[in-house]
């Protein structure tokens, strides 16, 4: 190992950047700084679900993970129940997910980010620092410039700057647009509603235990789950998007447009109430879901990308943050075993990219099935059961020790 520390700039202080910073901070030969473009480190959106698999990788990445989750107010969740939402079989249970292993945890995003950041020294966290450019400097050093005119010199740069991040463009070199995120074929709209109101509108039977309900059906999907100590309910309508705009990711929602989208659902148990709850907000909009269809590499010499910057996925299998945590686990493991930046990033790319690409495609395909447009599944109840149950297996069957050992073999070959 070299005597001086490896100076690493982490660009982006969302869940990926903050988790990675925790995974690297205690490695003696690594010196990290995190640069966030926003004036404050913050998370938008309501909840994130960490499956038992994501919890396992978090515990490997960060020894104090259990403490962080507990301080962030993580709440164990009963299984997610998938039911039919449209047509003659509306109300039939398809299956219950997440019954094996430890329960999933539901966590308020802002609380999780707050707790991840609270364990880091304040002087490594830099807000209002928007990356402007990355350029090779003298003696193998990377010159990083920020939009406020400041600059820094580093031995490595890790882009955790999200789905449209600049570091991705740098890593992909000549033709980054060819690999930009693009519409995945679905939109969704979310609203947070007071618990008692949701219970009154949707029906008491869905609130007897704390459980996430997903309603699967004709061209669309409806979900509701309980948050924040049973004070709020997250309500979601998603649907197939036939002609997505490549420029505008949001479109206004009206009662007419929702009645049209959910036409074959309106006689069922859930759609009418959910339309009322989604429209019960100022200026309701549907947001197009985008993902990365293919990415030729996650690393370019001493620069690499993690989290949504590398592999943004649709939310259908709920594992985007899970993949960012796995990235942190593997980079932490590799840096504990090496001080050779290029070799670490090459090994990281080789071991992580096949898994992440597989999950991105699986998630999009799961969206097709859940919205009733899966090939050879359609709206058939038995086929829903057969096709949906195994889809989480590719995510959950991973042996993390073997994943780390594979990364180590790649590291040795690259060193
Ligand atoms: C609706 C929805 C629900 C989801 N639910 C789940 C779930 O239940 N479970 C799960 O595992 N995953 C879930 N995901 C996925 C998960 O939220 C994301 O994968 C994860 O939050 C990505 O984190 P990130 O840090 O990579 O990106 P981001 O959260 O986008 O963070 C990127 C950060 O980089 C900063 N930044 C951007 N550009 C620059 C720049 N030039 N310079 C400096 N900083 C910059 C941004 O300000 C931001 O803070 C969901 C996603 C969506 C959209």
Tab-separated table of C-alpha atoms and ligand atoms in Angstrom:
chain	number	residue	atom	x	y	z
A	1	UNK	CA	0.000	0.000	0.000
A	2	UNK	CA	1.194	3.550	-0.713
A	3	UNK	CA	2.109	5.900	2.135
A	4	UNK	CA	-0.008	8.901	1.172
A	5	UNK	CA	-3.808	8.646	1.117
A	6	UNK	CA	-5.823	8.272	-2.070
A	7	UNK	CA	-7.802	11.501	-2.437
A	8	UNK	CA	-11.325	10.622	-3.625
A	9	UNK	CA	-14.001	13.148	-4.647
A	10	UNK	CA	-17.524	11.741	-4.343
A	11	UNK	CA	-19.799	13.874	-6.528
A	12	UNK	CA	-23.402	13.845	-5.237
A	13	UNK	CA	-24.669	13.507	-1.683
A	14	UNK	CA	-27.845	11.445	-2.168
A	15	UNK	CA	-28.343	7.929	-0.797
A	16	UNK	CA	-25.601	6.503	-3.069
A	17	UNK	CA	-22.972	9.147	-2.205
A	18	UNK	CA	-23.741	9.111	1.518
A	19	UNK	CA	-23.695	5.294	1.760
A	20	UNK	CA	-20.447	5.108	-0.185
A	21	UNK	CA	-18.850	7.776	2.002
A	22	UNK	CA	-19.694	5.662	5.067
A	23	UNK	CA	-18.230	2.562	3.424
A	24	UNK	CA	-14.927	4.337	2.639
A	25	UNK	CA	-14.440	6.730	5.565
A	26	UNK	CA	-12.661	4.294	7.891
A	27	UNK	CA	-10.216	2.923	5.317
A	28	UNK	CA	-6.831	4.300	6.444
A	29	UNK	CA	-5.339	4.855	2.969
A	30	UNK	CA	-8.453	6.585	1.603
A	31	UNK	CA	-9.316	10.255	2.039
A	32	UNK	CA	-12.829	11.215	0.904
A	33	UNK	CA	-14.714	14.446	0.302
A	34	UNK	CA	-18.383	14.622	-0.770
A	35	UNK	CA	-19.585	17.435	-3.058
A	36	UNK	CA	-23.324	18.139	-3.353
A	37	UNK	CA	-24.758	20.681	-5.812
A	38	UNK	CA	-27.790	21.609	-3.674
A	39	UNK	CA	-27.429	24.240	-0.939
A	40	UNK	CA	-28.188	21.490	1.600
A	41	UNK	CA	-27.823	17.730	1.570
A	42	UNK	CA	-31.451	16.617	1.236
A	43	UNK	CA	-33.744	13.871	-0.056
A	44	UNK	CA	-37.062	14.486	-1.761
A	45	UNK	CA	-39.876	11.939	-1.811
A	46	UNK	CA	-41.521	9.979	0.921
A	47	UNK	CA	-40.327	6.501	1.707
A	48	UNK	CA	-37.742	4.033	0.606
A	49	UNK	CA	-38.146	0.323	1.255
A	50	UNK	CA	-35.029	-1.648	2.116
A	51	UNK	CA	-35.604	-5.337	1.499
A	52	UNK	CA	-33.873	-7.932	3.671
A	53	UNK	CA	-31.302	-8.285	0.854
A	54	UNK	CA	-30.599	-4.536	0.864
A	55	UNK	CA	-30.277	-4.666	4.667
A	56	UNK	CA	-27.725	-7.493	4.361
A	57	UNK	CA	-25.539	-5.505	1.967
A	58	UNK	CA	-25.866	-2.347	4.076
A	59	UNK	CA	-24.617	-4.277	7.104
A	60	UNK	CA	-21.596	-5.485	5.092
A	61	UNK	CA	-20.894	-1.985	3.741
A	62	UNK	CA	-21.285	-0.110	7.030
A	63	UNK	CA	-20.658	-1.797	10.399
A	64	UNK	CA	-22.985	0.648	12.217
A	65	UNK	CA	-25.864	0.031	9.763
A	66	UNK	CA	-28.260	-1.319	12.382
A	67	UNK	CA	-27.789	1.756	14.525
A	68	UNK	CA	-28.241	4.083	11.529
A	69	UNK	CA	-31.488	2.358	10.514
A	70	UNK	CA	-32.838	2.437	14.013
A	71	UNK	CA	-32.051	6.155	14.462
A	72	UNK	CA	-33.673	6.834	11.068
A	73	UNK	CA	-36.923	5.346	12.457
A	74	UNK	CA	-37.033	2.341	10.101
A	75	UNK	CA	-40.294	0.432	10.533
A	76	UNK	CA	-40.614	-3.308	9.773
A	77	UNK	CA	-43.262	-3.944	7.162
A	78	UNK	CA	-45.589	-6.919	6.853
A	79	UNK	CA	-45.573	-8.676	3.492
A	80	UNK	CA	-46.638	-6.827	0.349
A	81	UNK	CA	-49.894	-8.237	-0.968
A	82	UNK	CA	-50.510	-8.250	-4.725
A	83	UNK	CA	-54.140	-8.473	-5.832
A	84	UNK	CA	-56.057	-8.199	-9.087
A	85	UNK	CA	-57.456	-4.671	-9.483
A	86	UNK	CA	-59.462	-4.764	-12.714
A	87	UNK	CA	-61.908	-7.032	-14.551
A	88	UNK	CA	-64.052	-9.944	-13.312
A	89	UNK	CA	-61.391	-11.274	-10.908
A	90	UNK	CA	-60.849	-7.945	-9.152
A	91	UNK	CA	-60.065	-8.528	-5.472
A	92	UNK	CA	-58.433	-11.966	-5.938
A	93	UNK	CA	-55.096	-12.309	-4.111
A	94	UNK	CA	-52.172	-13.075	-6.448
A	95	UNK	CA	-49.426	-13.547	-3.865
A	96	UNK	CA	-47.741	-12.142	-0.773
A	97	UNK	CA	-44.156	-10.961	-1.256
A	98	UNK	CA	-41.428	-10.572	1.359
A	99	UNK	CA	-42.521	-13.268	3.787
A	100	UNK	CA	-39.178	-15.062	3.816
A	101	UNK	CA	-36.225	-13.800	5.811
A	102	UNK	CA	-36.157	-10.571	7.794
A	103	UNK	CA	-38.985	-8.132	7.181
A	104	UNK	CA	-38.543	-5.269	4.742
A	105	UNK	CA	-37.996	-1.886	6.371
A	106	UNK	CA	-39.826	1.288	5.381
A	107	UNK	CA	-37.828	4.431	6.042
A	108	UNK	CA	-38.449	8.098	5.509
A	109	UNK	CA	-35.853	9.113	2.907
A	110	UNK	CA	-34.822	12.344	4.576
A	111	UNK	CA	-34.293	10.545	7.910
A	112	UNK	CA	-32.119	7.862	6.322
A	113	UNK	CA	-29.949	10.454	4.579
A	114	UNK	CA	-29.696	12.509	7.784
A	115	UNK	CA	-28.450	9.496	9.754
A	116	UNK	CA	-25.993	8.405	7.043
A	117	UNK	CA	-24.522	11.920	6.993
A	118	UNK	CA	-24.466	12.282	10.774
A	119	UNK	CA	-21.728	9.657	11.100
A	120	UNK	CA	-19.389	11.566	8.737
A	121	UNK	CA	-17.059	14.381	9.826
A	122	UNK	CA	-18.617	17.737	8.889
A	123	UNK	CA	-15.475	18.909	7.134
A	124	UNK	CA	-15.748	16.246	4.403
A	125	UNK	CA	-19.259	17.365	3.389
A	126	UNK	CA	-19.448	20.278	0.943
A	127	UNK	CA	-22.849	21.668	-0.133
A	128	UNK	CA	-23.446	24.170	-2.984
A	129	UNK	CA	-20.670	22.526	-5.008
A	130	UNK	CA	-21.970	21.704	-8.476
A	131	UNK	CA	-19.486	19.786	-10.588
A	132	UNK	CA	-18.584	21.691	-13.757
A	133	UNK	CA	-15.783	19.599	-15.286
A	134	UNK	CA	-13.331	16.773	-14.776
A	135	UNK	CA	-10.000	16.913	-16.603
A	136	UNK	CA	-6.688	15.076	-16.389
A	137	UNK	CA	-4.077	17.170	-14.561
A	138	UNK	CA	-0.312	16.704	-14.181
A	139	UNK	CA	1.257	13.513	-12.727
A	140	UNK	CA	-1.928	11.440	-12.986
A	141	UNK	CA	-3.918	13.841	-10.828
A	142	UNK	CA	-7.544	14.657	-11.743
A	143	UNK	CA	-8.536	18.309	-11.854
A	144	UNK	CA	-12.129	18.844	-10.714
A	145	UNK	CA	-13.810	22.223	-11.257
A	146	UNK	CA	-17.039	23.405	-9.622
A	147	UNK	CA	-19.500	25.959	-10.952
A	148	UNK	CA	-18.663	28.420	-8.154
A	149	UNK	CA	-15.156	28.712	-9.627
A	150	UNK	CA	-13.427	26.565	-7.025
A	151	UNK	CA	-11.241	23.602	-7.987
A	152	UNK	CA	-9.744	20.521	-6.393
A	153	UNK	CA	-7.160	17.897	-7.230
A	154	UNK	CA	-7.889	14.224	-6.641
A	155	UNK	CA	-6.547	10.756	-7.355
A	156	UNK	CA	-10.035	9.393	-8.055
A	157	UNK	CA	-13.541	10.708	-8.740
A	158	UNK	CA	-16.725	8.732	-8.053
A	159	UNK	CA	-19.929	10.032	-9.618
A	160	UNK	CA	-22.958	9.526	-7.370
A	161	UNK	CA	-24.731	12.393	-9.107
A	162	UNK	CA	-27.938	10.653	-10.148
A	163	UNK	CA	-29.674	9.573	-13.354
A	164	UNK	CA	-28.653	12.635	-15.411
A	165	UNK	CA	-25.256	13.077	-13.758
A	166	UNK	CA	-22.267	14.737	-15.425
A	167	UNK	CA	-19.736	12.164	-14.281
A	168	UNK	CA	-21.557	9.529	-16.359
A	169	UNK	CA	-20.933	11.663	-19.469
A	170	UNK	CA	-17.243	11.846	-18.625
A	171	UNK	CA	-16.986	8.072	-18.036
A	172	UNK	CA	-18.787	7.226	-21.294
A	173	UNK	CA	-16.486	9.431	-23.356
A	174	UNK	CA	-17.259	10.144	-26.993
A	175	UNK	CA	-20.939	9.396	-27.344
A	176	UNK	CA	-22.608	9.624	-23.924
A	177	UNK	CA	-26.011	10.572	-25.416
A	178	UNK	CA	-26.283	7.091	-26.930
A	179	UNK	CA	-26.439	5.712	-23.398
A	180	UNK	CA	-28.566	8.380	-21.703
A	181	UNK	CA	-31.593	7.400	-19.655
A	182	UNK	CA	-34.782	7.117	-21.718
A	183	UNK	CA	-38.487	6.459	-21.071
A	184	UNK	CA	-39.197	2.963	-19.740
A	185	UNK	CA	-42.831	2.914	-20.914
A	186	UNK	CA	-44.647	3.787	-17.668
A	187	UNK	CA	-45.686	6.846	-15.692
A	188	UNK	CA	-46.640	7.198	-12.049
A	189	UNK	CA	-48.248	9.684	-9.726
A	190	UNK	CA	-47.946	9.732	-5.946
A	191	UNK	CA	-49.696	11.481	-3.082
A	192	UNK	CA	-49.254	11.321	0.683
A	193	UNK	CA	-52.645	11.254	2.378
A	194	UNK	CA	-53.555	11.335	6.101
A	195	UNK	CA	-54.088	7.789	7.404
A	196	UNK	CA	-57.696	8.239	8.561
A	197	UNK	CA	-58.717	9.795	5.278
A	198	UNK	CA	-57.154	6.975	3.211
A	199	UNK	CA	-58.816	4.386	5.449
A	200	UNK	CA	-62.229	6.061	5.047
A	201	UNK	CA	-61.909	6.341	1.259
A	202	UNK	CA	-60.275	2.991	0.418
A	203	UNK	CA	-61.943	0.776	3.045
A	204	UNK	CA	-61.079	-0.376	6.600
A	205	UNK	CA	-60.271	-3.929	5.475
A	206	UNK	CA	-57.019	-2.746	3.873
A	207	UNK	CA	-55.774	-1.222	7.103
A	208	UNK	CA	-56.347	-4.120	9.525
A	209	UNK	CA	-52.584	-4.792	9.524
A	210	UNK	CA	-49.671	-2.608	8.362
A	211	UNK	CA	-49.213	-3.940	4.890
A	212	UNK	CA	-48.391	-2.679	1.415
A	213	UNK	CA	-51.104	-3.434	-1.164
A	214	UNK	CA	-50.343	-3.555	-4.895
A	215	UNK	CA	-53.230	-3.837	-7.340
A	216	UNK	CA	-52.305	-5.399	-10.661
A	217	UNK	CA	-54.429	-5.053	-13.772
A	218	UNK	CA	-55.396	-3.767	-17.165
A	219	UNK	CA	-52.739	-1.299	-18.375
A	220	UNK	CA	-52.130	0.076	-14.882
A	221	UNK	CA	-51.119	-0.523	-11.256
A	222	UNK	CA	-52.300	0.942	-7.960
A	223	UNK	CA	-50.421	0.835	-4.654
A	224	UNK	CA	-50.926	2.048	-1.104
A	225	UNK	CA	-48.747	1.642	1.953
A	226	UNK	CA	-48.650	2.957	5.469
A	227	UNK	CA	-45.920	5.354	6.589
A	228	UNK	CA	-44.765	7.456	9.496
A	229	UNK	CA	-46.175	5.539	12.438
A	230	UNK	CA	-49.557	5.075	10.831
A	231	UNK	CA	-50.164	8.762	10.320
A	232	UNK	CA	-49.783	8.860	6.528
A	233	UNK	CA	-50.541	6.618	3.559
A	234	UNK	CA	-48.560	6.722	0.327
A	235	UNK	CA	-50.929	6.391	-2.656
A	236	UNK	CA	-49.674	5.583	-6.158
A	237	UNK	CA	-51.263	5.198	-9.572
A	238	UNK	CA	-48.976	3.935	-12.359
A	239	UNK	CA	-49.844	3.128	-15.932
A	240	UNK	CA	-48.420	2.156	-19.285
A	241	UNK	CA	-47.146	5.195	-21.188
A	242	UNK	CA	-47.615	4.740	-24.924
A	243	UNK	CA	-46.086	7.862	-26.439
A	244	UNK	CA	-43.665	9.267	-23.891
A	245	UNK	CA	-42.142	12.665	-24.538
A	246	UNK	CA	-38.351	12.641	-24.737
A	247	UNK	CA	-38.148	16.120	-23.298
A	248	UNK	CA	-40.978	16.648	-20.788
A	249	UNK	CA	-41.118	14.048	-18.025
A	250	UNK	CA	-44.395	15.198	-16.472
A	251	UNK	CA	-47.971	15.545	-17.670
A	252	UNK	CA	-51.055	16.950	-15.911
A	253	UNK	CA	-53.660	14.525	-14.529
A	254	UNK	CA	-57.409	15.150	-14.523
A	255	UNK	CA	-60.394	13.067	-13.412
A	256	UNK	CA	-61.240	12.501	-17.091
A	257	UNK	CA	-57.734	11.256	-17.957
A	258	UNK	CA	-57.621	8.957	-14.907
A	259	UNK	CA	-61.130	7.605	-15.602
A	260	UNK	CA	-59.971	6.843	-19.119
A	261	UNK	CA	-56.713	5.165	-18.009
A	262	UNK	CA	-58.530	3.081	-15.381
A	263	UNK	CA	-61.725	2.528	-17.433
A	264	UNK	CA	-61.835	-1.244	-16.871
A	265	UNK	CA	-60.987	-0.810	-13.161
A	266	UNK	CA	-63.879	1.426	-12.158
A	267	UNK	CA	-66.234	-1.410	-11.130
A	268	UNK	CA	-63.495	-2.966	-8.957
A	269	UNK	CA	-62.713	-2.341	-5.279
A	270	UNK	CA	-59.914	0.230	-5.484
A	271	UNK	CA	-59.755	2.532	-8.521
A	272	UNK	CA	-62.490	5.066	-7.753
A	273	UNK	CA	-61.193	5.747	-4.247
A	274	UNK	CA	-57.600	5.943	-5.414
A	275	UNK	CA	-58.479	8.434	-8.165
A	276	UNK	CA	-60.070	10.658	-5.490
A	277	UNK	CA	-56.938	10.405	-3.315
A	278	UNK	CA	-54.470	11.092	-6.148
A	279	UNK	CA	-56.475	14.137	-7.255
A	280	UNK	CA	-56.552	15.420	-3.663
A	281	UNK	CA	-53.380	17.492	-4.132
A	282	UNK	CA	-52.446	20.739	-5.771
A	283	UNK	CA	-51.661	20.372	-9.442
A	284	UNK	CA	-51.560	16.548	-9.790
A	285	UNK	CA	-49.124	15.236	-12.402
A	286	UNK	CA	-47.958	11.909	-13.793
A	287	UNK	CA	-44.176	11.458	-14.028
A	288	UNK	CA	-42.578	9.398	-16.757
A	289	UNK	CA	-40.310	6.592	-15.482
A	290	UNK	CA	-36.884	6.545	-17.134
A	291	UNK	CA	-34.093	4.013	-16.904
A	292	UNK	CA	-30.678	3.191	-18.391
A	293	UNK	CA	-31.146	0.611	-21.148
A	294	UNK	CA	-27.449	-0.101	-21.539
A	295	UNK	CA	-24.175	1.225	-20.207
A	296	UNK	CA	-20.903	0.053	-21.779
A	297	UNK	CA	-18.814	0.725	-18.664
A	298	UNK	CA	-19.050	2.115	-15.125
A	299	UNK	CA	-15.354	3.105	-15.068
A	300	UNK	CA	-12.913	5.135	-17.095
A	301	UNK	CA	-9.427	5.060	-15.542
A	302	UNK	CA	-9.595	6.809	-12.156
A	303	UNK	CA	-13.238	7.924	-12.591
A	304	UNK	CA	-16.264	5.712	-11.951
A	305	UNK	CA	-20.014	5.967	-11.405
A	306	UNK	CA	-22.313	4.421	-8.786
A	307	UNK	CA	-26.016	4.459	-7.868
A	308	UNK	CA	-28.500	5.994	-10.313
A	309	UNK	CA	-25.629	7.647	-12.204
A	310	UNK	CA	-24.574	4.147	-13.286
A	311	UNK	CA	-27.813	2.153	-13.304
A	312	UNK	CA	-31.106	3.999	-12.892
A	313	UNK	CA	-33.977	1.517	-12.845
A	314	UNK	CA	-37.766	1.638	-12.762
A	315	UNK	CA	-39.336	1.262	-9.298
A	316	UNK	CA	-41.213	-2.001	-10.109
A	317	UNK	CA	-38.825	-4.206	-8.150
A	318	UNK	CA	-37.944	-1.530	-5.580
A	319	UNK	CA	-34.178	-2.064	-5.622
A	320	UNK	CA	-32.561	1.143	-6.956
A	321	UNK	CA	-31.256	2.158	-3.547
A	322	UNK	CA	-30.471	-1.521	-2.918
A	323	UNK	CA	-28.114	-1.512	-5.926
A	324	UNK	CA	-26.455	1.712	-4.730
A	325	UNK	CA	-25.828	0.031	-1.349
A	326	UNK	CA	-24.300	-2.998	-3.084
A	327	UNK	CA	-22.022	-0.613	-5.041
A	328	UNK	CA	-20.818	0.864	-1.747
A	329	UNK	CA	-20.294	-2.611	-0.292
A	330	UNK	CA	-18.129	-3.705	-3.253
A	331	UNK	CA	-16.114	-0.461	-3.534
A	332	UNK	CA	-15.477	-0.524	0.223
A	333	UNK	CA	-14.342	-4.142	-0.003
A	334	UNK	CA	-12.061	-3.468	-2.993
A	335	UNK	CA	-10.434	-0.392	-1.454
A	336	UNK	CA	-9.817	-2.316	1.773
A	337	UNK	CA	-7.841	-4.756	-0.384
A	338	UNK	CA	-6.051	-2.361	-2.725
A	339	UNK	CA	-4.767	1.167	-3.238
A	340	UNK	CA	-4.696	0.859	-7.046
A	341	UNK	CA	-7.539	3.083	-8.169
A	342	UNK	CA	-7.751	2.046	-11.835
A	343	UNK	CA	-7.699	-1.665	-10.927
A	344	UNK	CA	-10.363	-1.185	-8.218
A	345	UNK	CA	-12.671	0.652	-10.637
A	346	UNK	CA	-12.103	-1.896	-13.423
A	347	UNK	CA	-12.942	-4.765	-11.067
A	348	UNK	CA	-15.957	-2.822	-9.773
A	349	UNK	CA	-17.267	-2.365	-13.320
A	350	UNK	CA	-16.751	-6.008	-14.233
A	351	UNK	CA	-18.486	-7.433	-11.189
A	352	UNK	CA	-21.315	-4.935	-10.767
A	353	UNK	CA	-22.466	-4.150	-14.327
A	354	UNK	CA	-23.870	-7.604	-15.272
A	355	UNK	CA	-25.930	-7.779	-12.065
A	356	UNK	CA	-27.253	-4.226	-12.305
A	357	UNK	CA	-28.157	-4.508	-16.005
A	358	UNK	CA	-30.005	-7.759	-15.317
A	359	UNK	CA	-32.033	-6.126	-12.540
A	360	UNK	CA	-32.834	-3.032	-14.672
A	361	UNK	CA	-34.292	-5.245	-17.432
A	362	UNK	CA	-36.060	-7.511	-14.958
A	363	UNK	CA	-37.691	-4.494	-13.305
A	364	UNK	CA	-38.981	-3.119	-16.625
A	365	UNK	CA	-40.340	-6.588	-17.531
A	366	UNK	CA	-41.973	-6.822	-14.111
A	367	UNK	CA	-43.710	-3.503	-14.879
A	368	UNK	CA	-45.118	-5.037	-18.072
A	369	UNK	CA	-46.530	-8.018	-16.161
A	370	UNK	CA	-47.910	-5.910	-13.321
A	371	UNK	CA	-49.632	-3.595	-15.826
A	372	UNK	CA	-51.222	-6.557	-17.581
A	373	UNK	CA	-49.164	-6.270	-20.784
A	374	UNK	CA	-46.658	-9.068	-20.102
A	375	UNK	CA	-46.218	-11.357	-23.089
A	376	UNK	CA	-47.988	-14.698	-22.513
A	377	UNK	CA	-49.288	-13.472	-19.140
A	378	UNK	CA	-51.863	-10.858	-20.055
A	379	UNK	CA	-54.525	-10.611	-17.369
A	380	UNK	CA	-54.587	-14.295	-16.430
A	381	UNK	CA	-54.614	-14.858	-12.645
A	382	UNK	CA	-52.673	-18.148	-12.688
A	383	UNK	CA	-50.068	-16.693	-15.028
A	384	UNK	CA	-49.677	-13.641	-12.785
A	385	UNK	CA	-48.862	-16.047	-9.934
A	386	UNK	CA	-46.447	-18.186	-11.972
A	387	UNK	CA	-44.599	-15.288	-13.565
A	388	UNK	CA	-44.359	-12.800	-10.697
A	389	UNK	CA	-43.198	-15.004	-7.820
A	390	UNK	CA	-39.747	-15.882	-9.289
A	391	UNK	CA	-38.879	-12.356	-10.421
A	392	UNK	CA	-37.449	-11.302	-7.057
A	393	UNK	CA	-35.298	-14.420	-6.937
A	394	UNK	CA	-32.558	-12.909	-9.138
A	395	UNK	CA	-32.240	-10.046	-6.663
A	396	UNK	CA	-32.462	-12.013	-3.432
A	397	UNK	CA	-30.529	-15.180	-4.283
A	398	UNK	CA	-27.185	-13.374	-4.310
A	399	UNK	CA	-24.387	-14.664	-2.073
A	400	UNK	CA	-22.599	-11.464	-1.035
A	401	UNK	CA	-19.475	-13.222	0.122
A	402	UNK	CA	-19.147	-14.830	-3.327
A	403	UNK	CA	-19.852	-11.440	-4.977
A	404	UNK	CA	-16.988	-9.890	-2.988
A	405	UNK	CA	-14.669	-12.792	-3.808
A	406	UNK	CA	-15.496	-12.446	-7.498
A	407	UNK	CA	-14.601	-8.755	-7.237
A	408	UNK	CA	-11.313	-9.716	-5.567
A	409	UNK	CA	-10.423	-12.126	-8.406
A	410	UNK	CA	-11.143	-9.399	-10.961
A	411	UNK	CA	-9.043	-6.981	-8.897
A	412	UNK	CA	-6.069	-9.366	-8.928
A	413	UNK	CA	-6.329	-9.766	-12.704
A	414	UNK	CA	-6.556	-5.989	-13.177
A	415	UNK	CA	-3.672	-5.111	-10.807
B	1	LIG	C1	-40.631	6.830	-7.048
B	1	LIG	C2	-39.440	5.997	-6.649
B	1	LIG	C3	-39.518	5.062	-5.631
B	1	LIG	C4	-38.403	4.284	-5.276
B	1	LIG	N1	-38.496	3.365	-4.271
B	1	LIG	C5	-37.415	2.621	-3.956
B	1	LIG	C6	-37.467	1.627	-2.918
B	1	LIG	O1	-38.493	1.452	-2.290
B	1	LIG	N2	-36.352	0.896	-2.646
B	1	LIG	C7	-35.183	1.081	-3.334
B	1	LIG	O2	-34.199	0.374	-3.064
B	1	LIG	N3	-35.097	2.038	-4.299
B	1	LIG	C8	-36.165	2.795	-4.613
B	1	LIG	N4	-36.083	3.745	-5.585
B	1	LIG	C9	-34.790	4.015	-6.211
B	1	LIG	C10	-33.929	4.919	-5.307
B	1	LIG	O3	-34.697	5.970	-4.803
B	1	LIG	C11	-32.760	5.474	-6.112
B	1	LIG	O4	-32.122	4.411	-6.785
B	1	LIG	C12	-31.752	6.158	-5.193
B	1	LIG	O5	-32.372	7.148	-4.409
B	1	LIG	C13	-30.659	6.798	-6.055
B	1	LIG	O6	-29.773	7.511	-5.241
B	1	LIG	P1	-28.554	8.296	-5.883
B	1	LIG	O7	-27.842	8.897	-4.728
B	1	LIG	O8	-27.826	7.413	-6.828
B	1	LIG	O9	-29.200	9.424	-6.804
B	1	LIG	P2	-29.937	10.776	-6.388
B	1	LIG	O10	-30.870	10.542	-5.268
B	1	LIG	O11	-30.485	11.345	-7.652
B	1	LIG	O12	-28.774	11.707	-5.822
B	1	LIG	C14	-27.870	12.368	-6.679
B	1	LIG	C15	-27.308	13.560	-5.926
B	1	LIG	O13	-26.318	14.172	-6.729
B	1	LIG	C16	-26.499	15.574	-6.714
B	1	LIG	N5	-25.930	16.108	-7.965
B	1	LIG	C17	-26.448	16.005	-9.219
B	1	LIG	N6	-25.641	16.629	-10.101
B	1	LIG	C18	-24.588	17.123	-9.397
B	1	LIG	C19	-23.421	17.862	-9.762
B	1	LIG	N7	-23.181	18.239	-11.039
B	1	LIG	N8	-22.538	18.209	-8.797
B	1	LIG	C20	-22.751	17.834	-7.494
B	1	LIG	N9	-23.855	17.136	-7.099
B	1	LIG	C21	-24.755	16.783	-8.035
B	1	LIG	C22	-27.997	15.751	-6.610
B	1	LIG	O14	-28.336	17.029	-6.103
B	1	LIG	C23	-28.367	14.623	-5.656
B	1	LIG	O15	-28.302	15.008	-4.306
B	1	LIG	C24	-37.190	4.496	-5.949
B	1	LIG	C25	-37.104	5.460	-6.967
B	1	LIG	C26	-38.226	6.200	-7.323
B	1	LIG	C27	-38.133	7.245	-8.421
